Amino acid sequence: MSRSFERDIDTAWGRMRLVAFHDLPTRATHLALVAGKPRADAETLVRVHEPLSIIDLLDAGPGPHSWSVGEALSAIAKAGAGVIVMMNCHETPAALDARLVETRPLRQGRSVDLRTYGIGAQILRELGVGRMRLMAAPRKMPSMAGFGLEVTGYVESPER
């Protein structure tokens, strides 16, 4: 995993730092939007959004994720600091077709892709995150201690 690009951008939720990471084995590019300056010793509001679909960026209504991209960015802006990592999972045409009609929440018991957790964890550490409050439905997940990360809690999904 290597940081490949970085610049400040103006979003609908304020000025944020856009950071791109290149995943060497899969050649995927993952994006992070950072508000404020994450510190390892301070709790950071975090959303790891995967798999990211173009639909997630366009649809502001209820969708299959516990938090939409817009809801997460709004919460981060309101908090004054935080990180959203948008995982590029190479959306196939068939997957995009399925997302066009899917609006129900993702299954809570879906299988865990340990590699995705590891990539997200590497990105968060590279950005300076240590202690984090996740914008996600509570779930059993692998320990993040090996990456120097601590999950301090979860933020309830917004009312829709």
mmCIF file of N, CA, C and O in Angstrom, residues 14-79:
data_model
loop_
_atom_site.group_PDB
_atom_site.id
_atom_site.type_symbol
_atom_site.label_atom_id
_atom_site.label_comp_id
_atom_site.label_asym_id
_atom_site.label_seq_id
_atom_site.Cartn_x
_atom_site.Cartn_y
_atom_site.Cartn_z
ATOM 1 N N GLY A 14 -17.489 21.074 3.125
ATOM 2 C CA GLY A 14 -16.339 21.884 3.525
ATOM 3 C C GLY A 14 -15.044 21.377 2.905
ATOM 4 O O GLY A 14 -15.016 20.395 2.174
ATOM 5 N N ARG A 15 -13.989 22.070 3.226
ATOM 6 C CA ARG A 15 -12.668 21.734 2.682
ATOM 7 C C ARG A 15 -12.129 20.494 3.385
ATOM 8 O O ARG A 15 -12.158 20.393 4.604
ATOM 9 N N MET A 16 -11.648 19.552 2.587
ATOM 10 C CA MET A 16 -11.085 18.303 3.113
ATOM 11 C C MET A 16 -9.844 17.942 2.307
ATOM 12 O O MET A 16 -9.642 18.435 1.201
ATOM 13 N N ARG A 17 -9.048 17.078 2.891
ATOM 14 C CA ARG A 17 -7.863 16.580 2.204
ATOM 15 C C ARG A 17 -8.238 15.258 1.530
ATOM 16 O O ARG A 17 -8.744 14.341 2.184
ATOM 17 N N LEU A 18 -8.015 15.165 0.228
ATOM 18 C CA LEU A 18 -8.249 13.942 -0.534
ATOM 19 C C LEU A 18 -6.915 13.221 -0.651
ATOM 20 O O LEU A 18 -5.929 13.809 -1.109
ATOM 21 N N VAL A 19 -6.878 11.969 -0.198
ATOM 22 C CA VAL A 19 -5.651 11.181 -0.249
ATOM 23 C C VAL A 19 -5.949 9.886 -0.993
ATOM 24 O O VAL A 19 -6.923 9.193 -0.668
ATOM 25 N N ALA A 20 -5.135 9.577 -1.991
ATOM 26 C CA ALA A 20 -5.293 8.342 -2.763
ATOM 27 C C ALA A 20 -4.203 7.357 -2.350
ATOM 28 O O ALA A 20 -3.057 7.748 -2.105
ATOM 29 N N PHE A 21 -4.588 6.097 -2.270
ATOM 30 C CA PHE A 21 -3.655 5.025 -1.926
ATOM 31 C C PHE A 21 -3.701 3.970 -3.013
ATOM 32 O O PHE A 21 -4.775 3.570 -3.457
ATOM 33 N N HIS A 22 -2.528 3.521 -3.430
ATOM 34 C CA HIS A 22 -2.425 2.506 -4.474
ATOM 35 C C HIS A 22 -2.154 1.157 -3.811
ATOM 36 O O HIS A 22 -1.171 1.004 -3.086
ATOM 37 N N ASP A 23 -3.048 0.215 -4.057
ATOM 38 C CA ASP A 23 -2.920 -1.147 -3.534
ATOM 39 C C ASP A 23 -2.096 -1.931 -4.549
ATOM 40 O O ASP A 23 -2.562 -2.237 -5.643
ATOM 41 N N LEU A 24 -0.858 -2.222 -4.215
ATOM 42 C CA LEU A 24 0.060 -2.837 -5.172
ATOM 43 C C LEU A 24 -0.396 -4.200 -5.680
ATOM 44 O O LEU A 24 -0.377 -4.431 -6.890
ATOM 45 N N PRO A 25 -0.842 -5.140 -4.815
ATOM 46 C CA PRO A 25 -1.248 -6.456 -5.333
ATOM 47 C C PRO A 25 -2.439 -6.407 -6.289
ATOM 48 O O PRO A 25 -2.459 -7.114 -7.289
ATOM 49 N N THR A 26 -3.447 -5.579 -5.994
ATOM 50 C CA THR A 26 -4.652 -5.570 -6.837
ATOM 51 C C THR A 26 -4.658 -4.429 -7.847
ATOM 52 O O THR A 26 -5.518 -4.384 -8.712
ATOM 53 N N ARG A 27 -3.737 -3.494 -7.692
ATOM 54 C CA ARG A 27 -3.629 -2.308 -8.537
ATOM 55 C C ARG A 27 -4.846 -1.384 -8.394
ATOM 56 O O ARG A 27 -5.102 -0.549 -9.237
ATOM 57 N N ALA A 28 -5.597 -1.538 -7.315
ATOM 58 C CA ALA A 28 -6.752 -0.682 -7.046
ATOM 59 C C ALA A 28 -6.290 0.611 -6.390
ATOM 60 O O ALA A 28 -5.262 0.651 -5.723
ATOM 61 N N THR A 29 -7.068 1.661 -6.596
ATOM 62 C CA THR A 29 -6.833 2.925 -5.906
ATOM 63 C C THR A 29 -7.976 3.153 -4.940
ATOM 64 O O THR A 29 -9.139 3.130 -5.326
ATOM 65 N N HIS A 30 -7.632 3.340 -3.666
ATOM 66 C CA HIS A 30 -8.606 3.618 -2.620
ATOM 67 C C HIS A 30 -8.476 5.088 -2.247
ATOM 68 O O HIS A 30 -7.384 5.658 -2.301
ATOM 69 N N LEU A 31 -9.593 5.716 -1.871
ATOM 70 C CA LEU A 31 -9.592 7.141 -1.549
ATOM 71 C C LEU A 31 -9.958 7.368 -0.089
ATOM 72 O O LEU A 31 -10.747 6.625 0.483
ATOM 73 N N ALA A 32 -9.381 8.419 0.471
ATOM 74 C CA ALA A 32 -9.757 8.847 1.821
ATOM 75 C C ALA A 32 -9.999 10.345 1.787
ATOM 76 O O ALA A 32 -9.267 11.081 1.117
ATOM 77 N N LEU A 33 -11.033 10.788 2.474
ATOM 78 C CA LEU A 33 -11.280 12.210 2.701
ATOM 79 C C LEU A 33 -11.040 12.456 4.180
ATOM 80 O O LEU A 33 -11.606 11.760 5.032
ATOM 81 N N VAL A 34 -10.187 13.439 4.468
ATOM 82 C CA VAL A 34 -9.773 13.711 5.839
ATOM 83 C C VAL A 34 -10.138 15.143 6.203
ATOM 84 O O VAL A 34 -9.779 16.076 5.487
ATOM 85 N N ALA A 35 -10.843 15.288 7.311
ATOM 86 C CA ALA A 35 -11.143 16.609 7.866
ATOM 87 C C ALA A 35 -10.354 16.734 9.161
ATOM 88 O O ALA A 35 -10.331 15.805 9.976
ATOM 89 N N GLY A 36 -9.678 17.845 9.338
ATOM 90 C CA GLY A 36 -8.870 18.031 10.537
ATOM 91 C C GLY A 36 -7.582 17.231 10.456
ATOM 92 O O GLY A 36 -7.172 16.772 9.393
ATOM 93 N N LYS A 37 -6.956 17.045 11.610
ATOM 94 C CA LYS A 37 -5.683 16.323 11.696
ATOM 95 C C LYS A 37 -5.840 15.137 12.643
ATOM 96 O O LYS A 37 -5.797 15.307 13.863
ATOM 97 N N PRO A 38 -6.016 13.920 12.120
ATOM 98 C CA PRO A 38 -6.113 12.765 13.011
ATOM 99 C C PRO A 38 -4.831 12.601 13.827
ATOM 100 O O PRO A 38 -3.730 12.820 13.318
ATOM 101 N N ARG A 39 -5.020 12.224 15.112
ATOM 102 C CA ARG A 39 -3.889 11.941 16.000
ATOM 103 C C ARG A 39 -4.111 10.567 16.614
ATOM 104 O O ARG A 39 -5.234 10.221 16.973
ATOM 105 N N ALA A 40 -3.044 9.816 16.761
ATOM 106 C CA ALA A 40 -3.145 8.462 17.301
ATOM 107 C C ALA A 40 -3.702 8.439 18.711
ATOM 108 O O ALA A 40 -4.375 7.487 19.103
ATOM 109 N N ASP A 41 -3.463 9.497 19.491
ATOM 110 C CA ASP A 41 -3.889 9.504 20.888
ATOM 111 C C ASP A 41 -5.270 10.120 21.102
ATOM 112 O O ASP A 41 -5.764 10.158 22.226
ATOM 113 N N ALA A 42 -5.896 10.599 20.052
ATOM 114 C CA ALA A 42 -7.227 11.212 20.158
ATOM 115 C C ALA A 42 -8.233 10.386 19.364
ATOM 116 O O ALA A 42 -7.926 9.866 18.294
ATOM 117 N N GLU A 43 -9.448 10.289 19.900
ATOM 118 C CA GLU A 43 -10.500 9.541 19.203
ATOM 119 C C GLU A 43 -10.874 10.248 17.899
ATOM 120 O O GLU A 43 -11.086 11.457 17.886
ATOM 121 N N THR A 44 -10.929 9.490 16.814
ATOM 122 C CA THR A 44 -11.257 10.021 15.500
ATOM 123 C C THR A 44 -12.537 9.365 14.997
ATOM 124 O O THR A 44 -12.712 8.152 15.119
ATOM 125 N N LEU A 45 -13.426 10.163 14.435
ATOM 126 C CA LEU A 45 -14.640 9.657 13.807
ATOM 127 C C LEU A 45 -14.247 9.046 12.465
ATOM 128 O O LEU A 45 -13.584 9.707 11.652
ATOM 129 N N VAL A 46 -14.619 7.770 12.221
ATOM 130 C CA VAL A 46 -14.151 7.042 11.035
ATOM 131 C C VAL A 46 -15.303 6.303 10.372
ATOM 132 O O VAL A 46 -16.132 5.683 11.043
ATOM 133 N N ARG A 47 -15.314 6.347 9.050
ATOM 134 C CA ARG A 47 -16.206 5.513 8.229
ATOM 135 C C ARG A 47 -15.343 4.848 7.167
ATOM 136 O O ARG A 47 -14.637 5.522 6.422
ATOM 137 N N VAL A 48 -15.350 3.509 7.136
ATOM 138 C CA VAL A 48 -14.725 2.768 6.044
ATOM 139 C C VAL A 48 -15.876 2.257 5.204
ATOM 140 O O VAL A 48 -16.675 1.445 5.659
ATOM 141 N N HIS A 49 -15.981 2.776 3.996
ATOM 142 C CA HIS A 49 -17.129 2.495 3.134
ATOM 143 C C HIS A 49 -16.696 1.500 2.068
ATOM 144 O O HIS A 49 -15.854 1.810 1.228
ATOM 145 N N GLU A 50 -17.268 0.306 2.132
ATOM 146 C CA GLU A 50 -16.958 -0.713 1.141
ATOM 147 C C GLU A 50 -18.127 -1.657 0.954
ATOM 148 O O GLU A 50 -18.862 -1.871 1.894
ATOM 149 N N PRO A 51 -18.314 -2.198 -0.189
ATOM 150 C CA PRO A 51 -17.645 -1.764 -1.413
ATOM 151 C C PRO A 51 -18.256 -0.459 -1.901
ATOM 152 O O PRO A 51 -19.460 -0.252 -1.774
ATOM 153 N N LEU A 52 -17.439 0.398 -2.430
ATOM 154 C CA LEU A 52 -17.910 1.691 -2.919
ATOM 155 C C LEU A 52 -18.476 1.536 -4.325
ATOM 156 O O LEU A 52 -17.840 0.968 -5.200
ATOM 157 N N SER A 53 -19.669 2.045 -4.517
ATOM 158 C CA SER A 53 -20.307 2.059 -5.831
ATOM 159 C C SER A 53 -20.550 3.510 -6.220
ATOM 160 O O SER A 53 -20.761 4.361 -5.360
ATOM 161 N N ILE A 54 -20.560 3.786 -7.491
ATOM 162 C CA ILE A 54 -20.895 5.127 -7.967
ATOM 163 C C ILE A 54 -22.280 5.518 -7.469
ATOM 164 O O ILE A 54 -22.548 6.684 -7.199
ATOM 165 N N ILE A 55 -23.155 4.540 -7.284
ATOM 166 C CA ILE A 55 -24.499 4.801 -6.767
ATOM 167 C C ILE A 55 -24.407 5.412 -5.367
ATOM 168 O O ILE A 55 -25.189 6.297 -5.014
ATOM 169 N N ASP A 56 -23.426 4.969 -4.558
ATOM 170 C CA ASP A 56 -23.251 5.500 -3.201
ATOM 171 C C ASP A 56 -22.948 6.989 -3.210
ATOM 172 O O ASP A 56 -23.238 7.700 -2.256
ATOM 173 N N LEU A 57 -22.344 7.482 -4.264
ATOM 174 C CA LEU A 57 -21.998 8.898 -4.351
ATOM 175 C C LEU A 57 -23.149 9.739 -4.876
ATOM 176 O O LEU A 57 -23.202 10.939 -4.629
ATOM 177 N N LEU A 58 -24.075 9.120 -5.584
ATOM 178 C CA LEU A 58 -25.162 9.854 -6.217
ATOM 179 C C LEU A 58 -26.465 9.829 -5.438
ATOM 180 O O LEU A 58 -27.208 10.805 -5.440
ATOM 181 N N ASP A 59 -26.750 8.713 -4.763
ATOM 182 C CA ASP A 59 -28.046 8.523 -4.108
ATOM 183 C C ASP A 59 -27.988 9.008 -2.664
ATOM 184 O O ASP A 59 -27.263 8.448 -1.839
ATOM 185 N N ALA A 60 -28.748 10.045 -2.345
ATOM 186 C CA ALA A 60 -28.759 10.601 -0.989
ATOM 187 C C ALA A 60 -29.828 9.945 -0.123
ATOM 188 O O ALA A 60 -29.911 10.233 1.068
ATOM 189 N N GLY A 61 -30.627 9.072 -0.689
ATOM 190 C CA GLY A 61 -31.689 8.420 0.076
ATOM 191 C C GLY A 61 -31.189 7.192 0.794
ATOM 192 O O GLY A 61 -30.011 6.857 0.740
ATOM 193 N N PRO A 62 -32.099 6.506 1.493
ATOM 194 C CA PRO A 62 -31.697 5.293 2.197
ATOM 195 C C PRO A 62 -31.189 4.260 1.201
ATOM 196 O O PRO A 62 -31.716 4.119 0.102
ATOM 197 N N GLY A 63 -30.162 3.569 1.567
ATOM 198 C CA GLY A 63 -29.567 2.567 0.689
ATOM 199 C C GLY A 63 -29.123 1.352 1.466
ATOM 200 O O GLY A 63 -29.557 1.145 2.598
ATOM 201 N N PRO A 64 -28.249 0.571 0.887
ATOM 202 C CA PRO A 64 -27.872 -0.700 1.501
ATOM 203 C C PRO A 64 -26.830 -0.592 2.609
ATOM 204 O O PRO A 64 -26.528 -1.568 3.255
ATOM 205 N N HIS A 65 -26.256 0.568 2.846
ATOM 206 C CA HIS A 65 -25.242 0.731 3.885
ATOM 207 C C HIS A 65 -25.854 1.359 5.140
ATOM 208 O O HIS A 65 -26.819 2.110 5.058
ATOM 209 N N SER A 66 -25.244 1.101 6.293
ATOM 210 C CA SER A 66 -25.736 1.698 7.534
ATOM 211 C C SER A 66 -25.552 3.215 7.502
ATOM 212 O O SER A 66 -26.339 3.944 8.111
ATOM 213 N N TRP A 67 -24.540 3.708 6.841
ATOM 214 C CA TRP A 67 -24.282 5.137 6.656
ATOM 215 C C TRP A 67 -24.028 5.380 5.174
ATOM 216 O O TRP A 67 -23.233 4.677 4.558
ATOM 217 N N SER A 68 -24.665 6.383 4.596
ATOM 218 C CA SER A 68 -24.336 6.757 3.218
ATOM 219 C C SER A 68 -23.059 7.594 3.253
ATOM 220 O O SER A 68 -22.656 8.108 4.312
ATOM 221 N N VAL A 69 -22.438 7.758 2.111
ATOM 222 C CA VAL A 69 -21.241 8.600 2.022
ATOM 223 C C VAL A 69 -21.576 10.019 2.470
ATOM 224 O O VAL A 69 -20.854 10.622 3.269
ATOM 225 N N GLY A 70 -22.697 10.561 1.999
ATOM 226 C CA GLY A 70 -23.096 11.914 2.372
ATOM 227 C C GLY A 70 -23.369 12.064 3.859
ATOM 228 O O GLY A 70 -22.968 13.054 4.475
ATOM 229 N N GLU A 71 -24.043 11.078 4.455
ATOM 230 C CA GLU A 71 -24.310 11.121 5.895
ATOM 231 C C GLU A 71 -23.009 11.099 6.696
ATOM 232 O O GLU A 71 -22.852 11.827 7.679
ATOM 233 N N ALA A 72 -22.068 10.266 6.266
ATOM 234 C CA ALA A 72 -20.783 10.185 6.964
ATOM 235 C C ALA A 72 -20.016 11.495 6.841
ATOM 236 O O ALA A 72 -19.467 11.999 7.828
ATOM 237 N N LEU A 73 -19.986 12.077 5.647
ATOM 238 C CA LEU A 73 -19.277 13.346 5.459
ATOM 239 C C LEU A 73 -19.937 14.470 6.246
ATOM 240 O O LEU A 73 -19.256 15.334 6.798
ATOM 241 N N SER A 74 -21.253 14.452 6.338
ATOM 242 C CA SER A 74 -21.965 15.450 7.120
ATOM 243 C C SER A 74 -21.610 15.333 8.600
ATOM 244 O O SER A 74 -21.354 16.335 9.278
ATOM 245 N N ALA A 75 -21.574 14.107 9.124
ATOM 246 C CA ALA A 75 -21.221 13.886 10.535
ATOM 247 C C ALA A 75 -19.783 14.306 10.809
ATOM 248 O O ALA A 75 -19.492 14.915 11.846
ATOM 249 N N ILE A 76 -18.882 14.003 9.890
ATOM 250 C CA ILE A 76 -17.472 14.383 10.043
ATOM 251 C C ILE A 76 -17.347 15.899 10.044
ATOM 252 O O ILE A 76 -16.646 16.479 10.877
ATOM 253 N N ALA A 77 -18.047 16.560 9.135
ATOM 254 C CA ALA A 77 -17.996 18.028 9.075
ATOM 255 C C ALA A 77 -18.547 18.635 10.360
ATOM 256 O O ALA A 77 -17.975 19.586 10.903
ATOM 257 N N LYS A 78 -19.639 18.068 10.866
ATOM 258 C CA LYS A 78 -20.245 18.570 12.105
ATOM 259 C C LYS A 78 -19.295 18.380 13.287
ATOM 260 O O LYS A 78 -19.193 19.240 14.157
ATOM 261 N N ALA A 79 -18.567 17.248 13.301
ATOM 262 C CA ALA A 79 -17.622 16.967 14.381
ATOM 263 C C ALA A 79 -16.355 17.813 14.254
ATOM 264 O O ALA A 79 -15.618 17.968 15.211
#
